[in-house]
Amino acid sequence: MQSKQKLTVTQLKIYNYIVANKQKVKGITLRELANTLQVAPASVVRTLNALGYGHYYDLQNAIKAEDKRNQVVDDITYQAQYYFSQDVLPNYEQKITKFKRIAQKTKEFIFFGIGTSGDLCDYGARQFVNNGRSAFAIGDPYYPVNLCRDSYQEKTVIVLSVSGEGQPTVDQVNSFRQLGAMIVSITNEADNTIAHLSDLNFTYHLEYKIIGQTINLTTQIPVVYLLERLSRALQKDK
């Protein structure tokens, strides 16, 4: 995929779907893709043109060529290689600068996530402590945020959620916001409830890997990378 800069909201929606569902896209028609996204085929064509593709089949051929280049690579390695080749990495710089401004006003960081995201919250909190800041993790979806007697005005909650739509996590984010906390989130895509509730959101745009209804095997390599980038940003000389 080419650069996604200067895309409209609709074009960005199309771009994000293609990136997250490349294997589906290479096997369906232009009209089927447009119907899935509930947009006009012309909108898809304009998006592809903006991304540097002359025709829809050019995109499909590019996906097939990418598959061929990576066919001997295991899935995790492929996902990592793809993530670090995206143009999203340079785009993080502006957001990290904003995070530094938030950190300057933060006395304590709270990491919140459920399941695998909760395990990574423990890792993130430890990294922040290693870099000299007060931080702890909460993995309980029913943690009684509203019963806290202290204000959250000078606290920042870092929320980890692949989908950004888990209802217990959404409820907790709303509670933290109502009590004055700043919200920084890391989600796979930007168009979800938690991202919209956040003061700052980081995304990584990788294909979802879901087994059954509850087992999420989407790689967390980007989350670990972002947690370490943010923890290093806390150092005064950075």
Short mmCIF file of C-alpha atoms in Angstrom, two decimals:
data_model
loop_
_atom_site.label_atom_id
_atom_site.label_comp_id
_atom_site.label_asym_id
_atom_site.label_seq_id
_atom_site.Cartn_x
_atom_site.Cartn_y
_atom_site.Cartn_z
CA MET A 1 0.00 0.00 0.00
CA GLN A 2 1.14 3.51 -0.76
CA SER A 3 0.96 6.58 1.50
CA LYS A 4 -2.45 7.28 3.00
CA GLN A 5 -1.83 10.97 3.58
CA LYS A 6 -4.48 13.42 2.34
CA LEU A 7 -7.23 10.79 2.11
CA THR A 8 -10.81 11.81 2.87
CA VAL A 9 -12.73 10.19 5.72
CA THR A 10 -14.43 7.77 3.30
CA GLN A 11 -11.17 6.98 1.54
CA LEU A 12 -9.45 6.35 4.87
CA LYS A 13 -12.24 3.93 5.79
CA ILE A 14 -11.66 2.06 2.53
CA TYR A 15 -7.88 2.10 3.00
CA ASN A 16 -8.09 0.73 6.55
CA TYR A 17 -10.41 -2.09 5.47
CA ILE A 18 -8.11 -3.10 2.62
CA VAL A 19 -5.06 -3.12 4.89
CA ALA A 20 -6.83 -5.24 7.52
CA ASN A 21 -8.44 -7.64 5.01
CA LYS A 22 -5.98 -8.02 2.14
CA GLN A 23 -6.57 -11.74 1.75
CA LYS A 24 -10.30 -11.15 1.29
CA VAL A 25 -9.77 -8.23 -1.08
CA LYS A 26 -7.60 -10.18 -3.49
CA GLY A 27 -10.43 -12.68 -4.05
CA ILE A 28 -13.49 -10.44 -4.46
CA THR A 29 -14.66 -8.04 -7.16
CA LEU A 30 -14.63 -4.27 -6.96
CA ARG A 31 -18.41 -4.22 -6.61
CA GLU A 32 -18.33 -6.82 -3.81
CA LEU A 33 -15.77 -4.73 -1.92
CA ALA A 34 -17.89 -1.60 -2.36
CA ASN A 35 -21.00 -3.44 -1.13
CA THR A 36 -19.13 -4.70 1.94
CA LEU A 37 -18.06 -1.16 2.79
CA GLN A 38 -21.44 0.33 1.80
CA VAL A 39 -19.82 2.83 -0.54
CA ALA A 40 -20.02 3.46 -4.27
CA PRO A 41 -17.58 1.55 -6.52
CA ALA A 42 -16.38 4.95 -7.75
CA SER A 43 -15.31 5.79 -4.18
CA VAL A 44 -13.13 2.68 -4.11
CA VAL A 45 -11.63 3.58 -7.49
CA ARG A 46 -10.83 7.13 -6.35
CA THR A 47 -9.20 5.76 -3.21
CA LEU A 48 -7.03 3.37 -5.23
CA ASN A 49 -6.06 6.18 -7.59
CA ALA A 50 -5.05 8.30 -4.59
CA LEU A 51 -2.91 5.39 -3.37
CA GLY A 52 -1.15 5.07 -6.72
CA TYR A 53 -3.09 2.21 -8.32
CA GLY A 54 -4.51 2.64 -11.82
CA HIS A 55 -7.06 -0.18 -11.55
CA TYR A 56 -8.57 -2.48 -8.92
CA TYR A 57 -6.75 -5.47 -10.39
CA ASP A 58 -3.46 -3.60 -9.87
CA LEU A 59 -4.17 -3.65 -6.14
CA GLN A 60 -5.06 -7.35 -6.25
CA ASN A 61 -1.88 -8.14 -8.20
CA ALA A 62 0.18 -6.18 -5.67
CA ILE A 63 -1.35 -8.19 -2.81
CA LYS A 64 -0.63 -11.46 -4.63
CA ALA A 65 2.95 -10.38 -5.31
CA GLU A 66 3.39 -9.52 -1.64
CA ASP A 67 2.06 -12.96 -0.68
CA LYS A 68 4.55 -14.60 -3.02
CA ARG A 69 7.47 -12.64 -1.57
CA ASN A 70 6.52 -13.70 1.93
CA GLN A 71 5.25 -17.24 1.34
CA VAL A 72 8.25 -18.82 3.07
CA VAL A 73 7.98 -16.55 6.10
CA ASP A 74 5.96 -17.63 9.13
CA ASP A 75 2.89 -15.55 9.92
CA ILE A 76 4.29 -13.72 12.97
CA THR A 77 7.46 -12.72 11.10
CA TYR A 78 5.35 -11.57 8.16
CA GLN A 79 3.10 -9.47 10.41
CA ALA A 80 6.13 -7.87 12.06
CA GLN A 81 7.80 -7.15 8.73
CA TYR A 82 4.61 -5.64 7.36
CA TYR A 83 4.06 -3.48 10.43
CA PHE A 84 7.56 -2.00 10.38
CA SER A 85 7.31 -1.31 6.64
CA GLN A 86 4.18 0.83 6.98
CA ASP A 87 4.23 4.61 6.66
CA VAL A 88 2.51 4.72 10.07
CA LEU A 89 5.86 4.70 11.89
CA PRO A 90 7.02 8.20 10.84
CA ASN A 91 3.50 9.43 11.59
CA TYR A 92 3.97 8.40 15.23
CA GLU A 93 6.47 11.20 15.81
CA GLN A 94 3.88 13.98 16.03
CA LYS A 95 1.76 11.89 18.37
CA ILE A 96 4.73 11.07 20.59
CA THR A 97 5.43 14.79 20.86
CA LYS A 98 1.83 15.27 22.03
CA PHE A 99 2.26 12.38 24.47
CA LYS A 100 5.29 14.11 25.98
CA ARG A 101 3.14 17.20 26.64
CA ILE A 102 0.52 15.02 28.32
CA ALA A 103 3.24 13.29 30.38
CA GLN A 104 4.51 16.64 31.66
CA LYS A 105 1.13 17.23 33.33
CA THR A 106 0.76 13.65 34.60
CA LYS A 107 1.61 12.60 38.15
CA GLU A 108 0.62 8.95 37.70
CA PHE A 109 -0.07 6.61 34.80
CA ILE A 110 -2.73 3.91 34.92
CA PHE A 111 -2.64 1.09 32.37
CA PHE A 112 -5.96 -0.59 31.64
CA GLY A 113 -6.73 -3.65 29.52
CA ILE A 114 -8.43 -7.04 29.66
CA GLY A 115 -7.06 -10.49 28.75
CA THR A 116 -3.87 -10.35 26.71
CA SER A 117 -4.09 -6.57 26.73
CA GLY A 118 -4.16 -6.73 30.52
CA ASP A 119 -0.96 -8.79 30.56
CA LEU A 120 0.69 -6.17 28.36
CA CYS A 121 -0.50 -3.47 30.73
CA ASP A 122 1.70 -5.02 33.43
CA TYR A 123 4.63 -4.85 31.03
CA GLY A 124 3.87 -1.25 30.07
CA ALA A 125 3.57 -0.12 33.69
CA ARG A 126 6.92 -1.72 34.53
CA GLN A 127 8.57 0.02 31.58
CA PHE A 128 7.23 3.38 32.76
CA VAL A 129 8.48 2.74 36.29
CA ASN A 130 11.86 1.74 34.84
CA ASN A 131 11.94 5.17 33.22
CA GLY A 132 11.25 6.97 36.47
CA ARG A 133 7.49 7.48 36.45
CA SER A 134 4.75 6.28 38.80
CA ALA A 135 2.58 3.71 37.04
CA PHE A 136 0.42 0.67 37.76
CA ALA A 137 -1.84 -1.66 35.80
CA ILE A 138 -5.51 -2.61 36.17
CA GLY A 139 -6.80 -5.77 34.48
CA ASP A 140 -10.12 -6.03 36.32
CA PRO A 141 -13.00 -5.06 33.96
CA TYR A 142 -15.12 -4.22 37.00
CA TYR A 143 -12.56 -2.24 38.95
CA PRO A 144 -14.61 0.32 40.97
CA VAL A 145 -13.19 3.45 39.37
CA ASN A 146 -16.11 5.58 40.56
CA LEU A 147 -15.46 4.75 44.22
CA CYS A 148 -12.03 6.37 44.22
CA ARG A 149 -12.00 9.41 46.50
CA ASP A 150 -9.06 11.02 44.73
CA SER A 151 -9.37 13.14 41.61
CA TYR A 152 -8.04 11.77 38.32
CA GLN A 153 -7.24 15.27 37.06
CA GLU A 154 -3.48 14.67 37.03
CA LYS A 155 -3.57 11.04 35.94
CA THR A 156 -3.34 9.55 32.47
CA VAL A 157 -4.95 6.23 31.62
CA ILE A 158 -3.25 4.21 28.86
CA VAL A 159 -5.84 1.82 27.42
CA LEU A 160 -4.90 -1.25 25.40
CA SER A 161 -7.61 -2.81 23.23
CA VAL A 162 -7.28 -4.51 19.85
CA SER A 163 -10.84 -3.84 18.69
CA GLY A 164 -11.52 -0.74 20.76
CA GLU A 165 -15.09 -1.95 21.24
CA GLY A 166 -15.13 -4.26 24.29
CA GLN A 167 -18.02 -2.98 26.39
CA PRO A 168 -16.37 -3.41 29.83
CA THR A 169 -13.33 -1.48 28.57
CA VAL A 170 -15.51 1.22 27.01
CA ASP A 171 -17.41 1.59 30.30
CA GLN A 172 -14.18 1.96 32.28
CA VAL A 173 -12.80 4.52 29.84
CA ASN A 174 -15.98 6.56 30.21
CA SER A 175 -15.61 6.41 34.00
CA PHE A 176 -11.99 7.53 33.91
CA ARG A 177 -12.88 10.41 31.57
CA GLN A 178 -15.74 11.56 33.78
CA LEU A 179 -13.35 11.71 36.73
CA GLY A 180 -10.92 13.93 34.83
CA ALA A 181 -8.26 11.53 33.54
CA MET A 182 -6.53 11.96 30.20
CA ILE A 183 -6.96 8.93 27.91
CA VAL A 184 -4.24 7.54 25.66
CA SER A 185 -5.20 4.41 23.72
CA ILE A 186 -3.51 1.83 21.53
CA THR A 187 -5.92 0.08 19.16
CA ASN A 188 -5.65 -1.75 15.85
CA GLU A 189 -7.78 0.79 13.98
CA ALA A 190 -8.73 4.42 14.57
CA ASP A 191 -12.46 4.13 13.86
CA ASN A 192 -13.75 2.61 17.10
CA THR A 193 -15.38 3.76 20.33
CA ILE A 194 -12.30 3.80 22.55
CA ALA A 195 -10.22 5.68 19.97
CA HIS A 196 -12.96 8.31 19.71
CA LEU A 197 -13.05 8.66 23.50
CA SER A 198 -9.29 9.18 23.68
CA ASP A 199 -7.28 12.37 23.89
CA LEU A 200 -4.57 10.57 21.93
CA ASN A 201 -4.76 7.33 19.95
CA PHE A 202 -2.09 5.13 18.38
CA THR A 203 -3.02 2.53 15.74
CA TYR A 204 -1.12 -0.24 13.96
CA HIS A 205 -3.44 -1.53 11.19
CA LEU A 206 -2.82 -5.28 11.09
CA GLU A 207 -5.09 -8.12 10.00
CA TYR A 208 -7.31 -9.49 12.76
CA LYS A 209 -6.73 -13.09 13.81
CA ILE A 210 -9.81 -14.36 15.61
CA ILE A 211 -10.62 -17.96 16.59
CA GLY A 212 -14.24 -18.64 17.50
CA GLN A 213 -15.96 -15.82 19.34
CA THR A 214 -13.41 -14.93 22.01
CA ILE A 215 -9.84 -15.99 21.13
CA ASN A 216 -7.95 -13.04 19.66
CA LEU A 217 -4.59 -14.02 18.14
CA THR A 218 -3.89 -10.68 16.48
CA THR A 219 -0.18 -10.07 16.95
CA GLN A 220 0.77 -7.75 19.80
CA ILE A 221 4.23 -6.91 18.49
CA PRO A 222 3.14 -3.35 17.61
CA VAL A 223 1.76 -2.84 21.13
CA VAL A 224 5.05 -3.87 22.75
CA TYR A 225 6.90 -1.56 20.35
CA LEU A 226 4.62 1.38 21.15
CA LEU A 227 4.82 0.80 24.90
CA GLU A 228 8.60 0.91 24.71
CA ARG A 229 8.56 4.00 22.48
CA LEU A 230 6.27 5.80 24.95
CA SER A 231 8.33 4.73 27.96
CA ARG A 232 11.52 6.03 26.34
CA ALA A 233 9.75 9.31 25.60
CA LEU A 234 9.50 9.85 29.36
CA GLN A 235 13.26 10.24 29.66
CA LYS A 236 14.16 13.90 30.17
CA ASP A 237 16.94 13.87 27.60
CA LYS A 238 14.74 12.49 24.84
#
